[in-house]
Short mmCIF file of C-alpha atoms and ligand atoms in Angstrom, two decimals:
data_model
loop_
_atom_site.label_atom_id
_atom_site.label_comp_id
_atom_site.label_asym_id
_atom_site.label_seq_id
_atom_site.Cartn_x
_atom_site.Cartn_y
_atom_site.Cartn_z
CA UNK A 1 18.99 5.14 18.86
CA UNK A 2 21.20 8.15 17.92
CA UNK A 3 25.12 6.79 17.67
CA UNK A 4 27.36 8.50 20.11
CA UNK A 5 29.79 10.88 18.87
CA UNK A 6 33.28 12.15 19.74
CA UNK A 7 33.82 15.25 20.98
CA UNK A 8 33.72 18.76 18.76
CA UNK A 9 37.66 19.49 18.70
CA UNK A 10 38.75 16.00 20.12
CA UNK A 11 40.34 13.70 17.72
CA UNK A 12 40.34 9.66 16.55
CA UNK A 13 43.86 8.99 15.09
CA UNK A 14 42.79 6.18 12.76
CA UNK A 15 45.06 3.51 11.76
CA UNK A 16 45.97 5.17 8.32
CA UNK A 17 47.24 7.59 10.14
CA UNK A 18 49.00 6.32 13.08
CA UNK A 19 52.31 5.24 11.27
CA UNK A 20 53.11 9.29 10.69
CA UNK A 21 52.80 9.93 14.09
CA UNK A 22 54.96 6.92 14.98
CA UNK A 23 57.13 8.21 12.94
CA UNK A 24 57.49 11.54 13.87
CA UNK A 25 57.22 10.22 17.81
CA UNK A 26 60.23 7.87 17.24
CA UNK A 27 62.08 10.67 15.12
CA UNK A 28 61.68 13.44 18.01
CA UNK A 29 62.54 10.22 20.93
CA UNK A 30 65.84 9.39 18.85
CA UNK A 31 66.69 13.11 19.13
CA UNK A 32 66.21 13.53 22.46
CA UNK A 33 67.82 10.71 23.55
CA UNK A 34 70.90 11.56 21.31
CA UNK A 35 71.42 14.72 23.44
CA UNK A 36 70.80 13.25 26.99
CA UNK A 37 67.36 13.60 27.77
CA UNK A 38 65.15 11.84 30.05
CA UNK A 39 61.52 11.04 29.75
CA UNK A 40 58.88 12.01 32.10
CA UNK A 41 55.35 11.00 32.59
CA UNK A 42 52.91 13.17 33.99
CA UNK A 43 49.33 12.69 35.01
CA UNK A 44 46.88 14.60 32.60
CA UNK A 45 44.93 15.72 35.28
CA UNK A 46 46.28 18.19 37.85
CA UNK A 47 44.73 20.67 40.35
CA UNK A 48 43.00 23.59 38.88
CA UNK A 49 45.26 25.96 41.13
CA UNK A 50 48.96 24.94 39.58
CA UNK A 51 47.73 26.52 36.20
CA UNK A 52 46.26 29.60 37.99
CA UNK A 53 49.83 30.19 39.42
CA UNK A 54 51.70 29.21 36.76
CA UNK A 55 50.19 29.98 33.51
CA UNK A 56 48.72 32.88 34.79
CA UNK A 57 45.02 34.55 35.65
CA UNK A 58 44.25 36.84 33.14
CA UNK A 59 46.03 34.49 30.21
CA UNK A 60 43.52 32.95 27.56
CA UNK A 61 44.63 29.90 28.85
CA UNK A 62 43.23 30.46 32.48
CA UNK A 63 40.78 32.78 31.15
CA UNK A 64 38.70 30.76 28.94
CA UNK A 65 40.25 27.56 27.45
CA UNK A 66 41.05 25.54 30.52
CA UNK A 67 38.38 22.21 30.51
CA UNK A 68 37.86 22.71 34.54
CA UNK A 69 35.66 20.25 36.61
CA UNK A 70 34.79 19.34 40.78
CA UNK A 71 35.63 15.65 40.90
CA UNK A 72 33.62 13.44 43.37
CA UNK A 73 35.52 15.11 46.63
CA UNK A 74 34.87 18.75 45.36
CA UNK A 75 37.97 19.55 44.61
CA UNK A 76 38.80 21.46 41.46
CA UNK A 77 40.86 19.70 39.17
CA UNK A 78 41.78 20.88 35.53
CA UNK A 79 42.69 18.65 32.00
CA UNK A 80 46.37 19.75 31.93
CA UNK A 81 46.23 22.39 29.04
CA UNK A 82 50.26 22.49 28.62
CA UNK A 83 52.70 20.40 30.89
CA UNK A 84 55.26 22.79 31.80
CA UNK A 85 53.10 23.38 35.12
CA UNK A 86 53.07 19.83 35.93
CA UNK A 87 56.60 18.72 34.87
CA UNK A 88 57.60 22.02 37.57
CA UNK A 89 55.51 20.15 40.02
CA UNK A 90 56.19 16.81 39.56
CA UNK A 91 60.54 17.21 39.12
CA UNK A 92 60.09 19.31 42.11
CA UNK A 93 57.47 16.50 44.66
CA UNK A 94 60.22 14.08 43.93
CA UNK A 95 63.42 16.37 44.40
CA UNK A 96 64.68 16.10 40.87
CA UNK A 97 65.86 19.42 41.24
CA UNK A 98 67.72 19.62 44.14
CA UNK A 99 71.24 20.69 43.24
CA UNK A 100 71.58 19.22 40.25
CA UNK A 101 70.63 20.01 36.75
CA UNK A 102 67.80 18.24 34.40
CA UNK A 103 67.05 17.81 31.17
CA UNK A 104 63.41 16.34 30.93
CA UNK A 105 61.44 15.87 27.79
CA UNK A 106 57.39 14.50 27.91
CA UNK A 107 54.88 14.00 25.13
CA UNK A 108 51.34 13.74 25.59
CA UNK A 109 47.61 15.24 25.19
CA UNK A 110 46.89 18.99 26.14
CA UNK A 111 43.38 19.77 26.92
CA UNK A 112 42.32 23.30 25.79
CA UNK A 113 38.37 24.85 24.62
CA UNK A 114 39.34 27.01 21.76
CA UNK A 115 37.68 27.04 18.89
CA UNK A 116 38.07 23.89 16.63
CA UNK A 117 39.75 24.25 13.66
CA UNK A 118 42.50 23.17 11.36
CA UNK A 119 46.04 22.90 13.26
CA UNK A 120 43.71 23.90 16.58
CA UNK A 121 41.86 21.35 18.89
CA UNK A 122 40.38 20.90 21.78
CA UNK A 123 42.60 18.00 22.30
CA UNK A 124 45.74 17.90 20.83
CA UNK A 125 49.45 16.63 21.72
CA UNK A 126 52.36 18.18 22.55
CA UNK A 127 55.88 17.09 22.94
CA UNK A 128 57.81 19.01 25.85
CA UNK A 129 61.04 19.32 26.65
CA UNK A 130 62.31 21.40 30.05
CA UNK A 131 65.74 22.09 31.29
CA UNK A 132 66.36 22.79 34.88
CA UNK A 133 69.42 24.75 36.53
CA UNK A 134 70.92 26.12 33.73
CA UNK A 135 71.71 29.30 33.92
CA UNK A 136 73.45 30.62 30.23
CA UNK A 137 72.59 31.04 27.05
CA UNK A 138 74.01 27.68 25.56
CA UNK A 139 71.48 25.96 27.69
CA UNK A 140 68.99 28.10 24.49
CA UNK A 141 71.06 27.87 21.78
CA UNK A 142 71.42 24.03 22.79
CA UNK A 143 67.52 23.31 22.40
CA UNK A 144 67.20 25.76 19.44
CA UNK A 145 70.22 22.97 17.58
CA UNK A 146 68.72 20.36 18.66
CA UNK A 147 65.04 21.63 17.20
CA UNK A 148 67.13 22.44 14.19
CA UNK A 149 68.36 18.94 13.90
CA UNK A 150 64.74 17.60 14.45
CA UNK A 151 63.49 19.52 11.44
CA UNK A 152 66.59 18.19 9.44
CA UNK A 153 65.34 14.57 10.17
CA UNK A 154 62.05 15.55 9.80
CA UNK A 155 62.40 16.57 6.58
CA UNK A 156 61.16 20.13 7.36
CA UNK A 157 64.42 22.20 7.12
CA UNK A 158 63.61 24.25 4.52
CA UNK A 159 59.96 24.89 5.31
CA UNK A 160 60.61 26.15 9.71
CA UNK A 161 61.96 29.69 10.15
CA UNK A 162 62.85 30.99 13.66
CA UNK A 163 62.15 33.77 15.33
CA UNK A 164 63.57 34.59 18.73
CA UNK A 165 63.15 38.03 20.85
CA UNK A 166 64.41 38.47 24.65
CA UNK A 167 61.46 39.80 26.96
CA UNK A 168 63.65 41.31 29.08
CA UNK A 169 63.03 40.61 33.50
CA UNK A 170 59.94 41.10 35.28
CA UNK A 171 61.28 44.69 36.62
CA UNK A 172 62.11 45.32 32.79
CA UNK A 173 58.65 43.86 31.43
CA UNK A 174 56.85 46.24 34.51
CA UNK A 175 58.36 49.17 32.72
CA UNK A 176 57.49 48.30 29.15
CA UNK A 177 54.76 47.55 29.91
CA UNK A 178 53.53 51.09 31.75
CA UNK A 179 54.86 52.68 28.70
CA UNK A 180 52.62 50.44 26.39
CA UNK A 181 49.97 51.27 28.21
CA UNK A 182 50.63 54.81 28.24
CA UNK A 183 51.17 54.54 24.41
CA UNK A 184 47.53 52.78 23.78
CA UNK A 185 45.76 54.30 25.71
CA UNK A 186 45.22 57.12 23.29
CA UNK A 187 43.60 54.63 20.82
CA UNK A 188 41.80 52.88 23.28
CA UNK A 189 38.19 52.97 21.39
CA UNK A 190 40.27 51.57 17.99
CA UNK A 191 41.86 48.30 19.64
CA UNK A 192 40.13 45.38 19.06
CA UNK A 193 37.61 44.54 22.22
CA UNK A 194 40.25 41.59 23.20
CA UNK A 195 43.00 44.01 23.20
CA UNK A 196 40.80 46.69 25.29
CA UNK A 197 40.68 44.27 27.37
CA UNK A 198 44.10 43.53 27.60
CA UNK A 199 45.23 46.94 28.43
CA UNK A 200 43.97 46.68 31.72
CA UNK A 201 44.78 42.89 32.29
CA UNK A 202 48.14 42.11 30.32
CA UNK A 203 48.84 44.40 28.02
CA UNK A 204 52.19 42.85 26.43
CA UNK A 205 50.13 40.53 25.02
CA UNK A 206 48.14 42.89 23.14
CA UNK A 207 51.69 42.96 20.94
CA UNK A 208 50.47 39.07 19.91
CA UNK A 209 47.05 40.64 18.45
CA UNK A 210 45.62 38.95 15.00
CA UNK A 211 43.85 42.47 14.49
CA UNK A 212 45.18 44.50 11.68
CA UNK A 213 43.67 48.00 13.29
CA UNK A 214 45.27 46.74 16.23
CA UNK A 215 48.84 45.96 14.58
CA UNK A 216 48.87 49.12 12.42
CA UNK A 217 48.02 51.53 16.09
CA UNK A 218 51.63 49.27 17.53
CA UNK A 219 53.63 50.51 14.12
CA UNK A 220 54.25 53.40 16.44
CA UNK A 221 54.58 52.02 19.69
CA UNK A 222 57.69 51.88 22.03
CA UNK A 223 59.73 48.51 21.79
CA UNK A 224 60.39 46.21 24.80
CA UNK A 225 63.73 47.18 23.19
CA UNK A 226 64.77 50.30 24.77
CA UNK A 227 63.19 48.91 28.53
CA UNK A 228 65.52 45.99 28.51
CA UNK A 229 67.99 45.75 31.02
CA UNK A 230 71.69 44.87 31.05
CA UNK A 231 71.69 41.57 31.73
CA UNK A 232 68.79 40.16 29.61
CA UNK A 233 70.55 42.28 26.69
CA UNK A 234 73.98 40.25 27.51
CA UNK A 235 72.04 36.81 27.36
CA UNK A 236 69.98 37.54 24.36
CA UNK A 237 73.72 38.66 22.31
CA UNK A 238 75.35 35.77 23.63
CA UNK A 239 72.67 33.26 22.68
CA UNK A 240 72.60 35.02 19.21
CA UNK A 241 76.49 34.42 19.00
CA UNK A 242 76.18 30.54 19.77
CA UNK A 243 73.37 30.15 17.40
CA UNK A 244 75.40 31.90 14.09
CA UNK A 245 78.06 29.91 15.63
CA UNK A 246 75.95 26.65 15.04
CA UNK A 247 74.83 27.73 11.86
CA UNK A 248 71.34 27.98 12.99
CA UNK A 249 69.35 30.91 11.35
CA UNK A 250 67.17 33.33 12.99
CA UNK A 251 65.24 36.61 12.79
CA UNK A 252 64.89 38.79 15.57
CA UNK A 253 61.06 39.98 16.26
CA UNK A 254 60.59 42.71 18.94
CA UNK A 255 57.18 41.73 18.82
CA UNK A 256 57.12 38.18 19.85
CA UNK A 257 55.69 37.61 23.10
CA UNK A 258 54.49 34.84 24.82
CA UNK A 259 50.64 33.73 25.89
CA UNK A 260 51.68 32.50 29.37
CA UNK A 261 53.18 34.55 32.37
CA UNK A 262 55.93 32.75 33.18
CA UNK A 263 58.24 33.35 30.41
CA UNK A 264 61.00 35.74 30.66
CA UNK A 265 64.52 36.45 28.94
CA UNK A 266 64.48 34.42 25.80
CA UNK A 267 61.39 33.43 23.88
CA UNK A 268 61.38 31.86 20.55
CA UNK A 269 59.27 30.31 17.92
CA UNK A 270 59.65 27.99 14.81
CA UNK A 271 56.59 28.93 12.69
CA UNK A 272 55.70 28.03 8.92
CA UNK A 273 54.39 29.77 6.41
CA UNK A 274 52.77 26.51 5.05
CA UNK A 275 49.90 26.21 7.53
CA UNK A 276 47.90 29.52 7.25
CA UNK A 277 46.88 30.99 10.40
CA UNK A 278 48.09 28.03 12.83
CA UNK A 279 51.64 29.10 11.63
CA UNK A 280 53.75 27.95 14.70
CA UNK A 281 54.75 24.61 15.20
CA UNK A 282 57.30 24.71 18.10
CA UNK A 283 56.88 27.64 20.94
CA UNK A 284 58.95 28.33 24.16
CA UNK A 285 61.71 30.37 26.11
CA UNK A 286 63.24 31.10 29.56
CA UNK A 287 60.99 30.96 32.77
CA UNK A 288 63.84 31.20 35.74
CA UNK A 289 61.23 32.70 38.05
CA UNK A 290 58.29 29.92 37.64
CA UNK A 291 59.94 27.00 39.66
CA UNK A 292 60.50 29.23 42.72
CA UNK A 293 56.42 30.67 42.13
CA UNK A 294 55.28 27.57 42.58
CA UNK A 295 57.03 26.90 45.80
CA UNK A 296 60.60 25.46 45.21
CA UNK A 297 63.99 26.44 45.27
CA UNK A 298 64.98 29.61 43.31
CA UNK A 299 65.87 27.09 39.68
CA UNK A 300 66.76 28.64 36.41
CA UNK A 301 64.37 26.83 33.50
CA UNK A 302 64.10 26.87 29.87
CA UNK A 303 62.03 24.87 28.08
CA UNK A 304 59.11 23.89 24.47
CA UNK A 305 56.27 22.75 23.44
CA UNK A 306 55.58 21.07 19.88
CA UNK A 307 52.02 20.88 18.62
CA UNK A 308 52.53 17.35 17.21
CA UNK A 309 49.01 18.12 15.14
CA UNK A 310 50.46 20.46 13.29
CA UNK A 311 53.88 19.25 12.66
CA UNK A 312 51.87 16.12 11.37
CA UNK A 313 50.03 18.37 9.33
CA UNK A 314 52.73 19.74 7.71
CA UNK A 315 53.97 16.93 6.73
CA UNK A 316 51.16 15.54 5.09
CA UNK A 317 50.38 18.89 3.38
CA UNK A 318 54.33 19.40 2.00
CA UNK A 319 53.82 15.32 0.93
CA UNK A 320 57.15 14.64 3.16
CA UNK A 321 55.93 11.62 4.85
CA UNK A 322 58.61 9.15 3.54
CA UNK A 323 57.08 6.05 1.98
CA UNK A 324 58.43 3.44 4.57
CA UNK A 325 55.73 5.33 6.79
CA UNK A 326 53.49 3.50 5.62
CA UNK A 327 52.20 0.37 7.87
CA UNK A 328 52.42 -2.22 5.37
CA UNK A 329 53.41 -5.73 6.10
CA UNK A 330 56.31 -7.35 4.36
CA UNK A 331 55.02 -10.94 4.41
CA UNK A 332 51.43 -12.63 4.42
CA UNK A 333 51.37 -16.00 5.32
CA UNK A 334 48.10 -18.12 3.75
CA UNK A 335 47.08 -21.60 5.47
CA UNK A 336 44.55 -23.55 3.47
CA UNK A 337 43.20 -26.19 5.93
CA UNK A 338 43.37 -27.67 9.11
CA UNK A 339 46.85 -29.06 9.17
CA UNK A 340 48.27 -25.73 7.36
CA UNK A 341 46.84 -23.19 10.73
CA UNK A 342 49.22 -24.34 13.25
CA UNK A 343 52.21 -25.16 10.76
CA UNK A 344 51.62 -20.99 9.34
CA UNK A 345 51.33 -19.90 12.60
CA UNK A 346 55.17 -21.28 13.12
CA UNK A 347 56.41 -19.54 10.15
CA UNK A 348 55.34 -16.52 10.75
CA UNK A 349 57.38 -16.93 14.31
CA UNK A 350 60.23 -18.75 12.58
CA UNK A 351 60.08 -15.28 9.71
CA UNK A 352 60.03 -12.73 12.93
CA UNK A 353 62.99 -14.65 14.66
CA UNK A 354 65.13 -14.94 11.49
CA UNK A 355 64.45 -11.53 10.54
CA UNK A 356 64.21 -8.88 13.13
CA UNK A 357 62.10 -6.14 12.40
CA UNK A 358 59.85 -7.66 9.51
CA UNK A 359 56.42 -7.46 9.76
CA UNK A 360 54.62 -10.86 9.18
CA UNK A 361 50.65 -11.17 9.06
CA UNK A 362 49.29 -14.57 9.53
CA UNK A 363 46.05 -15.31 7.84
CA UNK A 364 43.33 -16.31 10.25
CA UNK A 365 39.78 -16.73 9.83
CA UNK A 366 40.12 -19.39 7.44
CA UNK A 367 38.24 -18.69 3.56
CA UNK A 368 38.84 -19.55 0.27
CA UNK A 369 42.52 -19.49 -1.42
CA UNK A 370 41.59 -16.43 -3.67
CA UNK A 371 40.27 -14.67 -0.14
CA UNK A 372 43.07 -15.03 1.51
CA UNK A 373 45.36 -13.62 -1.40
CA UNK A 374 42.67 -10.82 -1.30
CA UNK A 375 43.75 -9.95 2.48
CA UNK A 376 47.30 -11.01 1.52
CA UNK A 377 47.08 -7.85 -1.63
CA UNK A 378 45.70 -5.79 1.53
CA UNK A 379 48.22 -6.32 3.89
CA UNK A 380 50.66 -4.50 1.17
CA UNK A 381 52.88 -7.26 1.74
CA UNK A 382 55.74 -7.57 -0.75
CA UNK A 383 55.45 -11.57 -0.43
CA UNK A 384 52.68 -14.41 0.43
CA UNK A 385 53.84 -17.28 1.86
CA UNK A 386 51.51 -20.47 0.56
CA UNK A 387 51.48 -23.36 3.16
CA UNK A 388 48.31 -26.42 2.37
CA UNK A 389 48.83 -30.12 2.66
CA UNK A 390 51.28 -30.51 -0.11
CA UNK A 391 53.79 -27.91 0.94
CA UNK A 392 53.76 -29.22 4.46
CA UNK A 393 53.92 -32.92 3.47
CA UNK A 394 57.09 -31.84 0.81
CA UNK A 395 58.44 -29.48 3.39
CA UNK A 396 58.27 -26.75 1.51
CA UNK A 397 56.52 -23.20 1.25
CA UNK A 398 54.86 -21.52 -1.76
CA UNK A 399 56.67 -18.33 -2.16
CA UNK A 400 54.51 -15.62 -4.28
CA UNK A 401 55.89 -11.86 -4.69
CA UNK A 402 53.21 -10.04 -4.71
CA UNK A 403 54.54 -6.26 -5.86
CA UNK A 404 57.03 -7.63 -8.55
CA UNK A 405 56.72 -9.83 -11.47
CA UNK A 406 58.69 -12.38 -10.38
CA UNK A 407 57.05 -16.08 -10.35
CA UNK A 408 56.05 -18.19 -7.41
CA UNK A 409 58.44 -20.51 -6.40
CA UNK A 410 58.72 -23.52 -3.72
CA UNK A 411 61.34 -23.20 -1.62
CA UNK A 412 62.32 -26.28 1.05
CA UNK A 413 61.23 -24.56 4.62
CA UNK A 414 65.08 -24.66 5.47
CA UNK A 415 66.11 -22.40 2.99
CA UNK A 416 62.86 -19.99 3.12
CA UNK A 417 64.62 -17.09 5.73
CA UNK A 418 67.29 -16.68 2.96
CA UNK A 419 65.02 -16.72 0.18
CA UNK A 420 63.50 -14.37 1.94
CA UNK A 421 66.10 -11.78 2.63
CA UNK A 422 66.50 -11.42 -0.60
CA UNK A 423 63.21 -10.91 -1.50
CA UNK A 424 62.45 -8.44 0.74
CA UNK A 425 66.27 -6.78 0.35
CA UNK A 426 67.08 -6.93 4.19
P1 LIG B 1 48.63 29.76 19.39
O1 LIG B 1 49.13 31.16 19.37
O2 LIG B 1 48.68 29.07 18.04
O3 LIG B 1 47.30 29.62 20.06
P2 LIG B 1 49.90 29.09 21.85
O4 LIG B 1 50.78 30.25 22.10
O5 LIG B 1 48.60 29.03 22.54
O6 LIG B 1 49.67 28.93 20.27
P3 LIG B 1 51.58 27.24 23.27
O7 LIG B 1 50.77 27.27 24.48
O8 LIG B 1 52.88 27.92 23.27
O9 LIG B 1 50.71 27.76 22.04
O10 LIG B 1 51.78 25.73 22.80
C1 LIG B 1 52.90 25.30 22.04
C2 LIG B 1 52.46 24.68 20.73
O11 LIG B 1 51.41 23.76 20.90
C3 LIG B 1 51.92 25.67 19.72
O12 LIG B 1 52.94 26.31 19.05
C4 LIG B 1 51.13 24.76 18.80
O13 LIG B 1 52.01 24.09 17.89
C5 LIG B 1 50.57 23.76 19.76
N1 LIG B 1 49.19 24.11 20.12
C6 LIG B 1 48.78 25.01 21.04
N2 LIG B 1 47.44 25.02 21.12
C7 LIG B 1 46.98 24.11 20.23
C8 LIG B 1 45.68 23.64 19.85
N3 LIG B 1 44.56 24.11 20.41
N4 LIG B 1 45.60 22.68 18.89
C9 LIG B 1 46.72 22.18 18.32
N5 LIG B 1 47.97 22.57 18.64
C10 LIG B 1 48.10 23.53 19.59
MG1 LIG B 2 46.63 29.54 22.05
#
C-alpha cells in the first residue's frame, strides 16, 4: 500500500532541526518578556467571516490563499491565515481592552495556499505581537527597538534593513488612491493581469507588484506622498525622530504598502537581501480603525508578524546558528547488567539535581558495552558515565570523556557531581 504523505507546502520540523527553532522561540520570548509583554493563545481555527472583515475581500489573502472549510454544523470556518484577526477578537470577547492598554505577543502556525516554495508555505509560523490603546508614535518606534534588539540577539544585525513608509488615513488613502487609478489607467493593457485586476479592486496594492513592466509604468506615478494629510505626516516625523533617537536605522519607501486592509498610518518592514525573493522577515504597522470594524470600542492598534521559517532560514543560510544550538547531551550514563539499570537510572537523577540544566541520557535497552558507547558517541555527550557490578560494589563510577583526550577515571559516587562540573566547565 502507497505510504501516506504530508501535505505539499506543510512542514515536519525534524529533530535536527528543532533546537534552532527553540532557540530562536526562547530568544524572541526573553525579548518580549524583557519589555512587558504578555502571551496569548489563540485557537487556529476561527470563523471564515472575521478574516473577510478584517483582512479584507479583495486581498490575496481572502481572495485565494485562505484554507476555508463547512465543519459538521455547516458553518464556515477558516485555518487562521495571520492572527491579528483573532487576537482583535479574542482581547476584545474577554474585555482586555476596555480602558486600559495591552501589549500582547502570540506565536503559532498560519495557514495560507500559496504556492510552495522556499521561505513560502502553506503552513508556516508566525510570531505576533499587538499593542492596544496606544495612540503615539513611541508606541512604533518602541516595537521597531525592540525588533532591533531581537536581531542583535539573534545574531542578524548586520544582515535586516528597515524600511518604514506612513500610508496616510483612510480619507487620505481614498484620494491616492483615485489619483492612482487615474494615473494607470492609461497603461491599463501593459500592467500585469494581477495588477489589471487590481485597479478595479485595490489598486494601492498594485504599488507591491513583482512585475518589472508594472514597476517601470509607477516610475511616473503620483506618491501617497503629496495625498497625506496633516496628522499622519506629524506621526510618521515624530516616529522618525524617536527612531534616530534610538539609533535605529531606516529608509523611507513611498512604495511600501501593505497586503491587508486594515493597516493605516505607519507600516514597516525588516527585509534581507540574503533570502532572494522571500526577502521580508518581519512585516506590520498601525491599524487604529480595525478593532472598532470588527465591533468594539473605537482602540488605537499597532502591531507584527515574523515568519519564523524564514528567520530560521536565515540563519542557517548566514551559518549563525551558535554551536550550543545544537541538542547534544552532556552526559551518557552506560549500565551493564541487571544490578547496574536501576543504580544508572539514580545517577542520572542524582547528575540533573546536582546540576541544573545538564542534559543526562540514560542508556536503556540493554546491549553490549561497545553498543552502548556507540549510543553514548551519538548522544554527543562530552562524558559517559560507566556503572557494572564492580563500580557499584566499590561505590564508584567509571568516568570516560568522550570529546577530549583525557583518560577514564573512577571517581567514588560522592565526589562524581564535582568531578563533573569540571568536566563539563559548569
Ligand atoms: P509576502 O509579501 O512575502 O507574501 P505577506 O505580506 O503576505 O508577505 P504578512 O501577511 O505580512 O506577509 O506576514 C508577515 C510575515 O509572515 C512575512 O513577512 C513573512 O515573513 C511571513 N510569511 C507570510 N506568508 C508566508 C508563507 N506563506 N510562508 C512563510 N512565511 C510567510
Ligand atoms: Mg503573501
Amino acid at each position: 500500500m502507497a505510504k501516506i504523505q504530508a501535505i505539499r507546502g506543510m512542514n515536519d520540523i525534524l529533530p535536527e532541526q528543532t533546537p534552532v527553532w527553540q532557540f530562536v522561540e526562547s530568544t524572541v520570548r526573553q525579548v518580549l518578556r524583557s519589555y512587558g509583554y504578555q502571551e496569548i493563545r489563540m485557537p487556529v481555527v476561527e470563523q471564515t467571516d472575521l478574516f473577510k472583515r478584517s483582512i479584507g475581500e479583495v486581498t490575496d489573502i481572502v481572495e485565494k490563499e485562505m484554507y476555508t472549510f463547512e465543519d459538521r454544523n455547516g458553518d464556515s470556518l477558516t485555518l487562521r491565515p495571520e492572527g491579528t484577526a483573532g487576537c482583535v477578537r479574542a482581547a476584545e470577547e474577554h474585555g482586555l481592552l476596555f480602558n486600559q492598554t495591552r501589549r500582547l505577543w502570540y506565536m503559532g502556525p498560519m495557514f495560507r495556499h500559496e504556492r510552495p516554495q522556499k521561505g513560502r508555505y502553506r503552513q508556516f509560523h508566525q510570531i505576533g505581537v499587538e499593542c492596544f490603546g496606544m495612540e503615539g508614535p513611541d508606541i512604533d518606534a518602541e516595537l521597531l527597538i525592540l525588533t532591533a534588539r531581537l536581531w542583535q540577539a539573534l545574531g542578524l544585525v548586520e544582515h535586516t534593513r528597515l524600511e518604514i513608509n506612513t500610508i496616510g488615513t483612510s480619507e487620505s488613502r481614498k484620494r491616492y488612491r483615485d489619483a492612482l487609478v487615474t494615473y494607470l489607467s492609461d497603461f491599463r493593457e501593459k500592467l500585469d493581469s494581477d495588477s489589471q485586476r487590481r485597479l478595479e479592486t485595490n489598486p494601492l496594492r498594485i504599488l507591491d507588484s513583482k512585475s518589472p513592466e508594472t514597476q517601470a509604468i509607477l516610475e511616473g506615478a503620483p506618491t501617497l506622498d503629496d495625498y497625506l494629510d496633516d496628522e499622519s505626516r506629524a506621526h510618521f516625523s515624530k516616529l522618525r525622530a524617536l527612531l534616530d533617537a534610538a539609533g535605529v536605522t531606516y529608509t523611507v519607501n513611498s512604495r511600501l504598502v501593505r497586503g491587508l486592509d486594515y493597516y493605516g498610518k505607519t507600516v514597516f518592514e525588516w527585509v534581507t537581501e540574503s533570502l532572494g525573493a522571500q526577502g521580508t522577515v518581519c512585516a506590520g504597522g498601525r491599524y487604529d480603525g480595525l478593532v472598532e470594524q470588527l465591533g468594539g470600542k473605537p482602540t488605537v492598534a499597532v502591531g507584527f508578524a515574523m515568519g519564523l521559517e524564514r528567520l530560521i532560514l536565515l540563519l542557517e543560510t548566514l551559518g549563525l546558528v551558535p554551536d550550543s544550538v545544537n541538542g547534544d547531551a552532556d552526559v551518557y550514563v552506560t549500565a551493564m547488567g541487571d544490578k547496574a539499570v536501576a543504580a544508572a537510572q539514580a545517577l542520572g537523577e542524582r547528575v540533573r539535581t546536582g546540576i541544573p540544566g545538564s542534559v543526562v541520557v540514560t542508556h536503556c535497552g540493554g546491549g553490549s558495552f561497545k553498543s552502548q558507547m556507540k549510543r553514548a558517541d551519538r548522544s554527543g555527550a562530552s562524558v559517559a558515565l560507566l556503572l557494572g557490578d564492580n563500580e557499584i560494589e566499590a561505590g564508584t563510577v567509571g568516568v570516560k570523556p568522550l570529546r577530549a583526550d583525557d583518560p577514564q577515571q573512577d571517581v567514588a559516587q560522592s565526589n562524581l557531581l564535582e568531578v563533573l562540573k569540571e568536566l563539563l566547565d559548569r
